[in-house]
Short mmCIF file of C-alpha atoms in Angstrom, two decimals:
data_model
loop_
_atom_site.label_atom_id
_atom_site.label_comp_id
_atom_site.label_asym_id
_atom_site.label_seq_id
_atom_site.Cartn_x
_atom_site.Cartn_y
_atom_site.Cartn_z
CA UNK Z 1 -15.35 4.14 -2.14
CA UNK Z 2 -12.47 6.47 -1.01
CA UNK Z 3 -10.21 7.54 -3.89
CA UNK Z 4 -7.60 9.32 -3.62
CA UNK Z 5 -4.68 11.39 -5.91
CA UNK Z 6 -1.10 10.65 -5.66
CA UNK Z 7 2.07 11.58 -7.07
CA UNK Z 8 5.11 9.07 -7.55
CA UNK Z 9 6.84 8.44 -4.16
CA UNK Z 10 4.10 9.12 -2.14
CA UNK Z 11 2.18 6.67 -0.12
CA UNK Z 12 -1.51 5.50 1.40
CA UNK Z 13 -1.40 4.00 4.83
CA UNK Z 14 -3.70 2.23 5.71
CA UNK Z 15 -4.42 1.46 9.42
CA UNK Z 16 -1.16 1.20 11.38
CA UNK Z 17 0.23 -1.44 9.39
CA UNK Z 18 -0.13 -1.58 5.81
CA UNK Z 19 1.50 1.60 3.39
CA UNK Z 20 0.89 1.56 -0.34
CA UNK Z 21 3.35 4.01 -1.91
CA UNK Z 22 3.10 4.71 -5.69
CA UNK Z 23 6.83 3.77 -6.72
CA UNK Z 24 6.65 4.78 -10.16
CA UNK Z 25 4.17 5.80 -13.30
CA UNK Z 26 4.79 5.52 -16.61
CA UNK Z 27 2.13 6.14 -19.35
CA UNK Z 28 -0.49 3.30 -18.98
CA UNK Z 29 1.28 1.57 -15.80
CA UNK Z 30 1.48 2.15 -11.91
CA UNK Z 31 4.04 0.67 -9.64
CA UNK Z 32 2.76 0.20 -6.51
CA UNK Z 33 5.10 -0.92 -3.55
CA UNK Z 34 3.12 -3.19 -0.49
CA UNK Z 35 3.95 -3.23 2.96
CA UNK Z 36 1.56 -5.07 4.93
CA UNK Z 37 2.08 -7.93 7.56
CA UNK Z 38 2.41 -11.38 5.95
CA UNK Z 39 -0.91 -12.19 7.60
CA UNK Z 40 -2.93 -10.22 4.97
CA UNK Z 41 -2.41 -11.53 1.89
CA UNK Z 42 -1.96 -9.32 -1.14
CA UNK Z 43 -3.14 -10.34 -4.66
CA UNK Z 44 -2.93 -9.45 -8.20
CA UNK Z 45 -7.28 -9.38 -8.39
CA UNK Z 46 -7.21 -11.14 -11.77
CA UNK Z 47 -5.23 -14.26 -10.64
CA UNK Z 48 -6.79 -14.29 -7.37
CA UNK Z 49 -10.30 -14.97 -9.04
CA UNK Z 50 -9.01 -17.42 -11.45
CA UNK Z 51 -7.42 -19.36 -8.37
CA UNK Z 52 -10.57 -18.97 -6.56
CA UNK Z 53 -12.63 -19.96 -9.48
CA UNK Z 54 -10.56 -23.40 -9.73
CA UNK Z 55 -10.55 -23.89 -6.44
CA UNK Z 56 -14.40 -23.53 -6.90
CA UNK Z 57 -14.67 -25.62 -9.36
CA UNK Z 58 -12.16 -28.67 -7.49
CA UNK Z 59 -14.45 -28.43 -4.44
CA UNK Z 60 -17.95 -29.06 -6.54
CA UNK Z 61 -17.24 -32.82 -7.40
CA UNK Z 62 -20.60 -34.44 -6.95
CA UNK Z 63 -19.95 -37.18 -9.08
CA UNK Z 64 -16.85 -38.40 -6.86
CA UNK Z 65 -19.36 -39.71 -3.48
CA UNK Z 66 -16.89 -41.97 -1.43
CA UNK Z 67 -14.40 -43.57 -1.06
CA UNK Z 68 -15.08 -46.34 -3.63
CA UNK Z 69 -14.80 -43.69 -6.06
CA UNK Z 70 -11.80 -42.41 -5.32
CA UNK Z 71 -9.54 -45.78 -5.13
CA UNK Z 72 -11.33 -46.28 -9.19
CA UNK Z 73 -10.10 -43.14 -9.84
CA UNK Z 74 -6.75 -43.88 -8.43
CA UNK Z 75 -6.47 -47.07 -9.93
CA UNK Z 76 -7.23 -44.94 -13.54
CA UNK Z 77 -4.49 -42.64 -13.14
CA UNK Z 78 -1.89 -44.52 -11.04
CA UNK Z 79 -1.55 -46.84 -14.11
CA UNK Z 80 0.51 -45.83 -16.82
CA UNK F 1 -12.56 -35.07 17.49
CA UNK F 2 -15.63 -35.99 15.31
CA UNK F 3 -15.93 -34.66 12.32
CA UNK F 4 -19.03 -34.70 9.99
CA UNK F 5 -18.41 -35.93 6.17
CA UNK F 6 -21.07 -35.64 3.28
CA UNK F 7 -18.92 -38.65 1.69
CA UNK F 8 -17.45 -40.26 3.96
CA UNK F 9 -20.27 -40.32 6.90
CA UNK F 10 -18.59 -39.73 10.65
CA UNK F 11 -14.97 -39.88 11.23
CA UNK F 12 -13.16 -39.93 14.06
CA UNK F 13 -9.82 -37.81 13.84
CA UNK F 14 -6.59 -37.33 15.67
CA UNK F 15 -6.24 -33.42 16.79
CA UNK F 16 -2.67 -33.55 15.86
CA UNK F 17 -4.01 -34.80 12.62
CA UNK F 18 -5.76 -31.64 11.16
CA UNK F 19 -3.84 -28.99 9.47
CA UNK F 20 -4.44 -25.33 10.19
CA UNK F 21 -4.73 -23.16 7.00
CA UNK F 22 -4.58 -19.62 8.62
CA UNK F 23 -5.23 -17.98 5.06
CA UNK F 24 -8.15 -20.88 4.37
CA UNK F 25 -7.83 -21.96 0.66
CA UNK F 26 -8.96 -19.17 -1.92
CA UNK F 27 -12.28 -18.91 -1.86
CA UNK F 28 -12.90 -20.66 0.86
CA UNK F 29 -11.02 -18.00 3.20
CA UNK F 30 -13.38 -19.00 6.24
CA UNK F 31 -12.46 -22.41 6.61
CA UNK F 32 -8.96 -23.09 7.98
CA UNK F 33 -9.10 -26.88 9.76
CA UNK F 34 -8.44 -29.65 6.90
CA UNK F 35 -7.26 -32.95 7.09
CA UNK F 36 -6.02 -35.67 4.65
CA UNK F 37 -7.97 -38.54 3.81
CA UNK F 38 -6.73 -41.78 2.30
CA UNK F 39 -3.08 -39.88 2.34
CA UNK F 40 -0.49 -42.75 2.24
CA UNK F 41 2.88 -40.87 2.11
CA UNK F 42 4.82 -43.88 0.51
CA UNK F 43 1.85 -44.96 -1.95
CA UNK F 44 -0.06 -41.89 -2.81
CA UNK F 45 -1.52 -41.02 -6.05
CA UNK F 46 -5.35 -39.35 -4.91
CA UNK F 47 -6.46 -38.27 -2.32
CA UNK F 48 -9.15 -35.95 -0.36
CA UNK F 49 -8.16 -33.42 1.44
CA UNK F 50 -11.96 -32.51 3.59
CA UNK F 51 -12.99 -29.75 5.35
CA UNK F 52 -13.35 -29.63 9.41
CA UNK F 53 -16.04 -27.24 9.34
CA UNK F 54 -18.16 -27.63 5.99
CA UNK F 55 -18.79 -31.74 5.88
CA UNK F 56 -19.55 -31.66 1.84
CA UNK F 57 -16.45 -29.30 1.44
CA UNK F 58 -13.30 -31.62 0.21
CA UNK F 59 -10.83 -31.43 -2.58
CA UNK F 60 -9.17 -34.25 -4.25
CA UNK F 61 -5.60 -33.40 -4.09
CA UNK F 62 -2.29 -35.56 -5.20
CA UNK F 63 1.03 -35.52 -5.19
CA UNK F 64 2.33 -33.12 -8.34
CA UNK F 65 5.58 -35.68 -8.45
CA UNK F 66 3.75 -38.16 -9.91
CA UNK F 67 2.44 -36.97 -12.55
CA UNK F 68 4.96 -33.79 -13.54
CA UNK F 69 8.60 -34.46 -13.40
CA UNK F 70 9.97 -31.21 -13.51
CA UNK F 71 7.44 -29.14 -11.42
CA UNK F 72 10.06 -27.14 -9.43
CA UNK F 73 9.38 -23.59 -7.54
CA UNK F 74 10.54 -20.68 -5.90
CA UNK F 75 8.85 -20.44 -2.48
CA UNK F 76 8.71 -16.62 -1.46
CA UNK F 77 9.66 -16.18 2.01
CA UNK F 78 6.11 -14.82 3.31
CA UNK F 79 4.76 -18.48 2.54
CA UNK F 80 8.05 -19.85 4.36
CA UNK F 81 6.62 -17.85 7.42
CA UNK F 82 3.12 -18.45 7.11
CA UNK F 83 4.59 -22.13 7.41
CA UNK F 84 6.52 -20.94 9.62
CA UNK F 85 9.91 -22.82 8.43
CA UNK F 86 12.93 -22.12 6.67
CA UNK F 87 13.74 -25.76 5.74
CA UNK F 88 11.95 -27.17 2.68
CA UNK F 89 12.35 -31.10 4.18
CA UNK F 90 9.40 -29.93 6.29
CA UNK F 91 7.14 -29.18 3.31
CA UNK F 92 5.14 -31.54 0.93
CA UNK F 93 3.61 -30.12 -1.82
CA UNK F 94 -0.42 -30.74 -3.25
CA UNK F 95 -1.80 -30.22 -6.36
CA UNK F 96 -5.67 -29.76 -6.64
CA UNK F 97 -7.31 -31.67 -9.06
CA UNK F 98 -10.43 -30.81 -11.18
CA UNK F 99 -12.56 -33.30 -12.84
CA UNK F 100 -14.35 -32.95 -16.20
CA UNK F 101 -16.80 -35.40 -17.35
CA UNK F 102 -17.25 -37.92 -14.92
CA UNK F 103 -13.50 -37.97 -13.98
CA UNK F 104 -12.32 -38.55 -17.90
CA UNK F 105 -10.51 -35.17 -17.75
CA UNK F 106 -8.75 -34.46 -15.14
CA UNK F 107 -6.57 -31.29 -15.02
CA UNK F 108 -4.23 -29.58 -12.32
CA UNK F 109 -3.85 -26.40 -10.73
CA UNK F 110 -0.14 -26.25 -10.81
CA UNK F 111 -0.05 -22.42 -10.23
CA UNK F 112 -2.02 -22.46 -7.04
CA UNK F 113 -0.56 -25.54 -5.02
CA UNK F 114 -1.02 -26.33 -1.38
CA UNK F 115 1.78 -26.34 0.39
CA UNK F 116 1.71 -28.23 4.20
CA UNK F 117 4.76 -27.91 6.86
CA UNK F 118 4.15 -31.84 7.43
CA UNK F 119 5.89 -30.90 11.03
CA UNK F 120 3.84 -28.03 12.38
CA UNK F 121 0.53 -29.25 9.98
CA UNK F 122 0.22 -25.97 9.11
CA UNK F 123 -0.27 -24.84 5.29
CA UNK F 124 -1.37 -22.60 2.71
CA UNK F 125 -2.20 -22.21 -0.50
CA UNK F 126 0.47 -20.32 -2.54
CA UNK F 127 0.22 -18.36 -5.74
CA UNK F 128 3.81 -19.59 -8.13
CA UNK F 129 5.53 -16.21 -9.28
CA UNK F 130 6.10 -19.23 -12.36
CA UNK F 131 4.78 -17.92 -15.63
CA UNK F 132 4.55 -21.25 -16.96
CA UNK F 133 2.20 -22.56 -14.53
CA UNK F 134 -1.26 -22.30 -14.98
CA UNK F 135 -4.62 -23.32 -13.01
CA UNK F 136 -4.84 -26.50 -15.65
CA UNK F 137 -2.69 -28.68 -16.65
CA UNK F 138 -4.11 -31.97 -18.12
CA UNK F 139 -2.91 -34.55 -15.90
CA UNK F 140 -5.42 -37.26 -17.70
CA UNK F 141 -5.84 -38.72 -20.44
CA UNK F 142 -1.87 -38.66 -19.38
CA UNK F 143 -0.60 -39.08 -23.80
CA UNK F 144 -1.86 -35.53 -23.91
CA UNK F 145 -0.66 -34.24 -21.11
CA UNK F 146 1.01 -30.46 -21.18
CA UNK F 147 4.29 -30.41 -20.11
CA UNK F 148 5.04 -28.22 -17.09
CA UNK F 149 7.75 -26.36 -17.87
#
């Protein structure tokens, strides 16, 4: 791993298209400004493994195996 | 095309049919062809959104207007690119749906929604700048149901 020191205002770049600049520090807390191209999406790490752990869990429904099961679910929710 | 199913056995799809998610869904980054399965726009509560690639890959997804009233959002413009639209007419909105117990609770991920430009069929999953929103809302039993916000 690469680590580097920086002071406020200045800036990482990374490749020719993404600069991380330290925008300001305060005692326990770093701003950090982003420019990168809206195809490489940036994340806060903690919310992007709760999302992915979710998403994890919504994809591992082996209980739900057709079709069938699906319209009986339906028909639970869809009625009030 | 073809496309192999764990549930749903062969199925033959329309190209024009499958929606290209250039960022994939989160955690699932390498898989960016989907379709929607079951999806009746005028009648929809469930339904499975399946992978192209990955046949046993599908998430049940629904429309969040059914079951939250006042789920509304702030779109940031990078997702209006990566949909590459300005007008929200073009975009319908999915909620993905985890199951507990056999389907007897259900919750929501209303801070993580999937978001499809129903013009282009492109769409992404985008991450709600909304506080209130988390990655499960109980959306059944319904009488217990936590209010989004």
């Amino acid at each position: 791993m690469l680590v580097l020191t920086r002071k406020e205002g200045e800036s990482i770049r990374i490749s020719d298209n993404i600069v991380i600049r330290i925008h300001n520090i305060e005692r326990n807390r770093v701003r950090i400004a982003i420019e990168a191209p809206v195809s490489i999406p940036i994340y806060r790490q903690e919310v992007y493994e709760r999302i992915v752990e979710e998403n994890k869990q919504a994809a591992s429904q082996v209980f739900l195996k057709d079709k069938e099961d699906l319209l009986k679910l339906n028909k639970k929710v869809g009625v009030k | 095309m073809k496309i192999n199913t764990t549930r749903f056995g062969e199925l033959e799809i329309a190209d024009e049919k499958i929606i290209n998610f250039p960022h994939g869904i989160l955690g699932f980054e390498n898989n960016k062809k989907f379709f929607l399965l079951d999806h009746d726009k005028d009648n929809d509560v469930l339904c499975w959104l399946q992978s192209v690639e990955i046949p046993d890959l599908a998430f049940v997804v629904a429309n969040p207007a059914r079951f939250f009233n006042d789920y509304i959002y702030n779109l940031k413009d990078d997702y209006l690119k990566i949909l590459s639209t300005d007008n929200a007419k073009d975009l319908v909105t999915f909620i993905i749906l985890s199951f507990y117990d056999k389907g007897n609770l259900i919750t929501a991920n209303l801070m993580a929604p999937l978001i499809v430009n129903i013009e282009k069929f492109v769409g992404t999953q985008a991450i709600l700048d909304e506080p209130h929103f988390t990655t499960k809302h109980q959306l059944y039993p319904a009488e217990e149901k936590v209010a989004a916000k």
